[in-house]
Coordinates of C-alpha atoms and ligand atoms in Angstrom, one line a residue:
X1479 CA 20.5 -7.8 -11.2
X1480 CA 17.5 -6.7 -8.8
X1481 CA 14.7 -5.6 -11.3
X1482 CA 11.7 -5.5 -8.8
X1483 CA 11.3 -2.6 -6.9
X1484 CA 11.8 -1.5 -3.2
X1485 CA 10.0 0.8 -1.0
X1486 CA 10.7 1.4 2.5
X1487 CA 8.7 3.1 5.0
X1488 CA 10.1 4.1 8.1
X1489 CA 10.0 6.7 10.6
X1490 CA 9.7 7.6 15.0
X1491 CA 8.1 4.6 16.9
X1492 CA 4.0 5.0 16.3
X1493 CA 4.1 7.1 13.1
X1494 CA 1.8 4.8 11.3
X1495 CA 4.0 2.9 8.9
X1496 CA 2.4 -0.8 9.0
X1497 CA -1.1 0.8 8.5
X1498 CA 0.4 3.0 5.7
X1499 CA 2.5 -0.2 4.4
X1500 CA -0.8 -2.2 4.2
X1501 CA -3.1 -0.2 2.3
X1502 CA -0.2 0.8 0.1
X1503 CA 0.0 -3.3 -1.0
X1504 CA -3.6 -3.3 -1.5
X1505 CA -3.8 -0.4 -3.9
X1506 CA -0.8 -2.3 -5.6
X1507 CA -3.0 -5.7 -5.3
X1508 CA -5.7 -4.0 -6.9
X1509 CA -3.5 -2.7 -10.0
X1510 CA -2.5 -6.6 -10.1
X1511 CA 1.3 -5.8 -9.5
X1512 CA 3.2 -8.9 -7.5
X1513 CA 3.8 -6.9 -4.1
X1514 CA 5.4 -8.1 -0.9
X1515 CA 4.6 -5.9 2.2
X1516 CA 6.9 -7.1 5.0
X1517 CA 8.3 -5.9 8.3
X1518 CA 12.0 -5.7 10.0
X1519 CA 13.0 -7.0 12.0
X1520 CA 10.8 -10.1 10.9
X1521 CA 9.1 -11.2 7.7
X1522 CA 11.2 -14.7 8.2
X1523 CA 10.9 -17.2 10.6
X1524 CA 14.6 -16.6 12.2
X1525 CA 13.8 -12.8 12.0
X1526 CA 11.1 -13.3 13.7
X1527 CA 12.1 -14.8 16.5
X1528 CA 15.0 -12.5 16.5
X1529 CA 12.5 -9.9 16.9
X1530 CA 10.8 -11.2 19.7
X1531 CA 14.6 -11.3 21.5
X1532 CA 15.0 -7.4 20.4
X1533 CA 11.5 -6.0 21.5
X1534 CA 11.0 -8.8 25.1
X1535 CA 10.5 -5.9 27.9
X1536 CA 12.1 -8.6 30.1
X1537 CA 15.8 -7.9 28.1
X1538 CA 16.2 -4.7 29.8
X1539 CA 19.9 -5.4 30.3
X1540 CA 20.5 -5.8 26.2
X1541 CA 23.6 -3.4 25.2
X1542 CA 23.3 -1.2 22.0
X1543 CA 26.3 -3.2 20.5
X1544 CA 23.8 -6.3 21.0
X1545 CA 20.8 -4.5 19.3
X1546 CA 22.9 -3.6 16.3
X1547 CA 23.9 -7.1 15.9
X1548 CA 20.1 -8.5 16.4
X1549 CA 19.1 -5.9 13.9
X1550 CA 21.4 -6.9 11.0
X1551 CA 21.2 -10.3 11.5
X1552 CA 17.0 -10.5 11.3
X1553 CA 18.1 -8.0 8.1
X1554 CA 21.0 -10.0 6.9
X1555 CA 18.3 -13.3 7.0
X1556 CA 15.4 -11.0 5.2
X1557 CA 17.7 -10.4 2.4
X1558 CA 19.0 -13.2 1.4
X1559 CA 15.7 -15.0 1.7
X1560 CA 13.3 -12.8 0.5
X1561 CA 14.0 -9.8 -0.7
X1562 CA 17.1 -10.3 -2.9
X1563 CA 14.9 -13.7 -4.9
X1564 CA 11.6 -11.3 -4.6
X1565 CA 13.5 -8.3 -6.9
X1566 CA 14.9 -10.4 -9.1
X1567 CA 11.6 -11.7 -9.7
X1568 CA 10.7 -8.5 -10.3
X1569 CA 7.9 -7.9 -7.4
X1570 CA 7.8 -4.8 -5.6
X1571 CA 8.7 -5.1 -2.1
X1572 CA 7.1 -2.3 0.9
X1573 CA 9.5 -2.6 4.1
X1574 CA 8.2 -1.4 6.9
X1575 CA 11.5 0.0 8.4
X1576 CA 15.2 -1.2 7.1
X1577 CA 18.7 -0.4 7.3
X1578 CA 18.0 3.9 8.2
X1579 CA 16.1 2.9 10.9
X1580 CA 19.8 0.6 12.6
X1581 CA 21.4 4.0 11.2
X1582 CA 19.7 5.8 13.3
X1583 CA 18.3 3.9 16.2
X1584 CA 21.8 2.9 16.9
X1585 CA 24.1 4.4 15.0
X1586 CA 22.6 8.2 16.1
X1587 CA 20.4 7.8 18.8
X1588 CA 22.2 5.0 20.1
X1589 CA 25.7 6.6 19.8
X1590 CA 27.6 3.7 17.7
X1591 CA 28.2 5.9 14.6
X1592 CA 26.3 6.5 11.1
X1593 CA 29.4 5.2 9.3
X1594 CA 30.2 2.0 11.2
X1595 CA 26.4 0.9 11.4
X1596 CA 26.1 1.6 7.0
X1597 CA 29.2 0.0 6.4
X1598 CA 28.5 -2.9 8.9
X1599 CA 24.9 -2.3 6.9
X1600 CA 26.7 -3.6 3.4
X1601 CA 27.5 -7.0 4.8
X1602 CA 23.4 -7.3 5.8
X1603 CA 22.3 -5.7 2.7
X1604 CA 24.4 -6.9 -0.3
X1605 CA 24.6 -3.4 -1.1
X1606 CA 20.4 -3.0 -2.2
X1607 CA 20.0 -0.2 -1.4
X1608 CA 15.3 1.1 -1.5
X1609 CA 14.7 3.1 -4.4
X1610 CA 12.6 5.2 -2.1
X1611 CA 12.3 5.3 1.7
X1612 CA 9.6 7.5 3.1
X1613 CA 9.8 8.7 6.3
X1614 CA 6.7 9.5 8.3
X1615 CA 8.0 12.1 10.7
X1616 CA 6.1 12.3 14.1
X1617 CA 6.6 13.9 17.4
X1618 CA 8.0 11.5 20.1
X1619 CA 5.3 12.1 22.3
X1620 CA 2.5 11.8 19.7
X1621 CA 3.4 8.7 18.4
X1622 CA 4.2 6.8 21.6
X1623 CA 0.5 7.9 23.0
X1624 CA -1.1 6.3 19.8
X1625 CA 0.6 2.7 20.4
X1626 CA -2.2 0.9 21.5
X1627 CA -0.1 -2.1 22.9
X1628 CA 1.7 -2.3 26.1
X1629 CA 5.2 -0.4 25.4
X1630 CA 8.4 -3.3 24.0
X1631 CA 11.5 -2.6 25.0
X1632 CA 12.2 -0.3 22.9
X1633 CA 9.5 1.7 23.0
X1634 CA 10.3 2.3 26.8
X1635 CA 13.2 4.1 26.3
X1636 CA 13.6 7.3 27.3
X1637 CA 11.9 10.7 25.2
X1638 CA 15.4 12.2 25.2
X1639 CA 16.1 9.0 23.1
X1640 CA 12.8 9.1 20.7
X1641 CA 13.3 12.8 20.1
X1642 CA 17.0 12.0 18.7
X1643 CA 15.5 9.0 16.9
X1644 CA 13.2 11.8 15.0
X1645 CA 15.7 14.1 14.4
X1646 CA 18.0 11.5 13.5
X1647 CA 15.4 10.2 10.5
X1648 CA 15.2 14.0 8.9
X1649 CA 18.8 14.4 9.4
X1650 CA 19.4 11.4 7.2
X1651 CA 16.4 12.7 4.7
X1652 CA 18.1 15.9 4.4
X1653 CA 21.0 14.4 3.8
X1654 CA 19.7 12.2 0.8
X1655 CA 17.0 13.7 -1.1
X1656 CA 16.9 12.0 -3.9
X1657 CA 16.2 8.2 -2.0
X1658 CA 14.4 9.9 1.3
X1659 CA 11.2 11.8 1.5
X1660 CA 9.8 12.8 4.3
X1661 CA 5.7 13.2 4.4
X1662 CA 4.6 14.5 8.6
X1663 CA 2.2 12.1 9.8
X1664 CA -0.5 14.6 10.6
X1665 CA -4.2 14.5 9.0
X1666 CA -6.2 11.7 8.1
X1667 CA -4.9 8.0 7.3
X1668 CA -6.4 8.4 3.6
X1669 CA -4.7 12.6 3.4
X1670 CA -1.2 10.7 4.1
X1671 CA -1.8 7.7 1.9
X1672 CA -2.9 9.8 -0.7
X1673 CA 0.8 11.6 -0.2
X1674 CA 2.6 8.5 -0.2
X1675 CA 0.9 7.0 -3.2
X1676 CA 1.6 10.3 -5.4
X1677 CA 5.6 9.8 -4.1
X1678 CA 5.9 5.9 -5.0
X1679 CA 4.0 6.8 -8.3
X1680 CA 7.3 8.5 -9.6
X1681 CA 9.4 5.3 -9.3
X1682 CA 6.5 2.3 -10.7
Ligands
TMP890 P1 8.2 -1.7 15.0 O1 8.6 -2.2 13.7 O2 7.0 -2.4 15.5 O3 8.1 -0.2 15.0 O4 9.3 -2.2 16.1 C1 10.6 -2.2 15.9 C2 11.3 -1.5 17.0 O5 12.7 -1.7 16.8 C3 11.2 0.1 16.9 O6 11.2 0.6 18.2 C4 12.4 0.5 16.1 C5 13.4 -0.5 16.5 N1 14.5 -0.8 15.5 C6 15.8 -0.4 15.8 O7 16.1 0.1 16.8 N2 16.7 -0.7 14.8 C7 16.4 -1.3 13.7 O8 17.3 -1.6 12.9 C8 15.1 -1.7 13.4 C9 14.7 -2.4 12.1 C10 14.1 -1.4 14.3

């Protein structure tokens, strides 16, 4: 039984998670709770390189049904070798992204289904499910502009794509209230960490 405690942060491409994620472990560091901030795809060495695969510019030609497949296997290789022994250690995980962002990249966005990408989802997952996933809703266009890093592949997807990716993520919120929050990623980096913090307070 998973007695640790598991915080996602997700959201539009550019809406600030990882800088969110990070100073949310350090005020958990500082309360001297076990934390474990990672990132999907990644935080193992096969996910990683998976990553790498999934974002390379130079795979322009990769097919939705192949992104889907990259996704839940750097997830399906997370789980099993972090994050399922990390809550039944009882540490508090932050995720920088997880299964609603495959839901949505390409189950909505991408066209494969919500349905066939959670159920596919179950075989990644082992069924743990966050017990909070915050979304940090952005407009397309202002979150793109504040990646400082030349664009990865899928970052250089079409607007028409990143705007259903946004609505997508508070289509999903709406739909779950009680496991998605949504906080807009407007105002100052300490304003939206304050918000966060006040959210994930609930649940520790
Ligand atoms: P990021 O974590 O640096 O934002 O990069 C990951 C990119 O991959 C981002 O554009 C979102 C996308 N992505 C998916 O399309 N599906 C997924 O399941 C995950 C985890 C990420």
């Amino acid at each position: 039984m998973a007695t640790g405690k598991f915080i996602v942060i997700d959201g539009p491409d550019g809406c600030g998670k990882s800088t969110q994620a990070k100073l949310l472990a350090e005020y958990f560091k500082r309360k001297h709770l076990k934390v474990l901030n990672l990132r999907e795809p990644g935080g193992t060495p096969i996910s990683e390189k998976i990553r790498r695969i999934l974002l390379d510019p130079a795979n322009s030609r990769m097919t939705v049904p192949t992104e889907l497949f990259l996704y839940m296997a750097s997830r399906a290789q997370l789980v099993d070798e972090v994050i399922k022994p990390a809550l039944a250690k009882g540490k508090i995980i932050i995720c920088g992204r997880f299964l609603s962002s495959t839901i949505v990249y390409q189950g909505i966005a991408g066209n494969i289904g919500k349905k066939l990408v959670e159920d596919m989802g179950k075989i990644a997952t082992h069924n743990i499910i966050p017990d909070l996933t915050i979304i940090l809703d952005i407009k397309p266009e202002d979150g793109l502009r504040r990646k400082k890093t030349r664009p990865d592949r899928m970052e250089k997807k079409e607007l028409a794509f990143h705007r259903k990716v946004r609505k997508g993520f508070l289509k999903l919120a709406m739909e779950n209230p009680s496991k998605y929050k949504v906080i807009p990623s407007f105002g100052s980096i300490e304003s939206i960490q304050g918000k966060i913090r006040a959210l994930v307070e609930r649940i520790i």
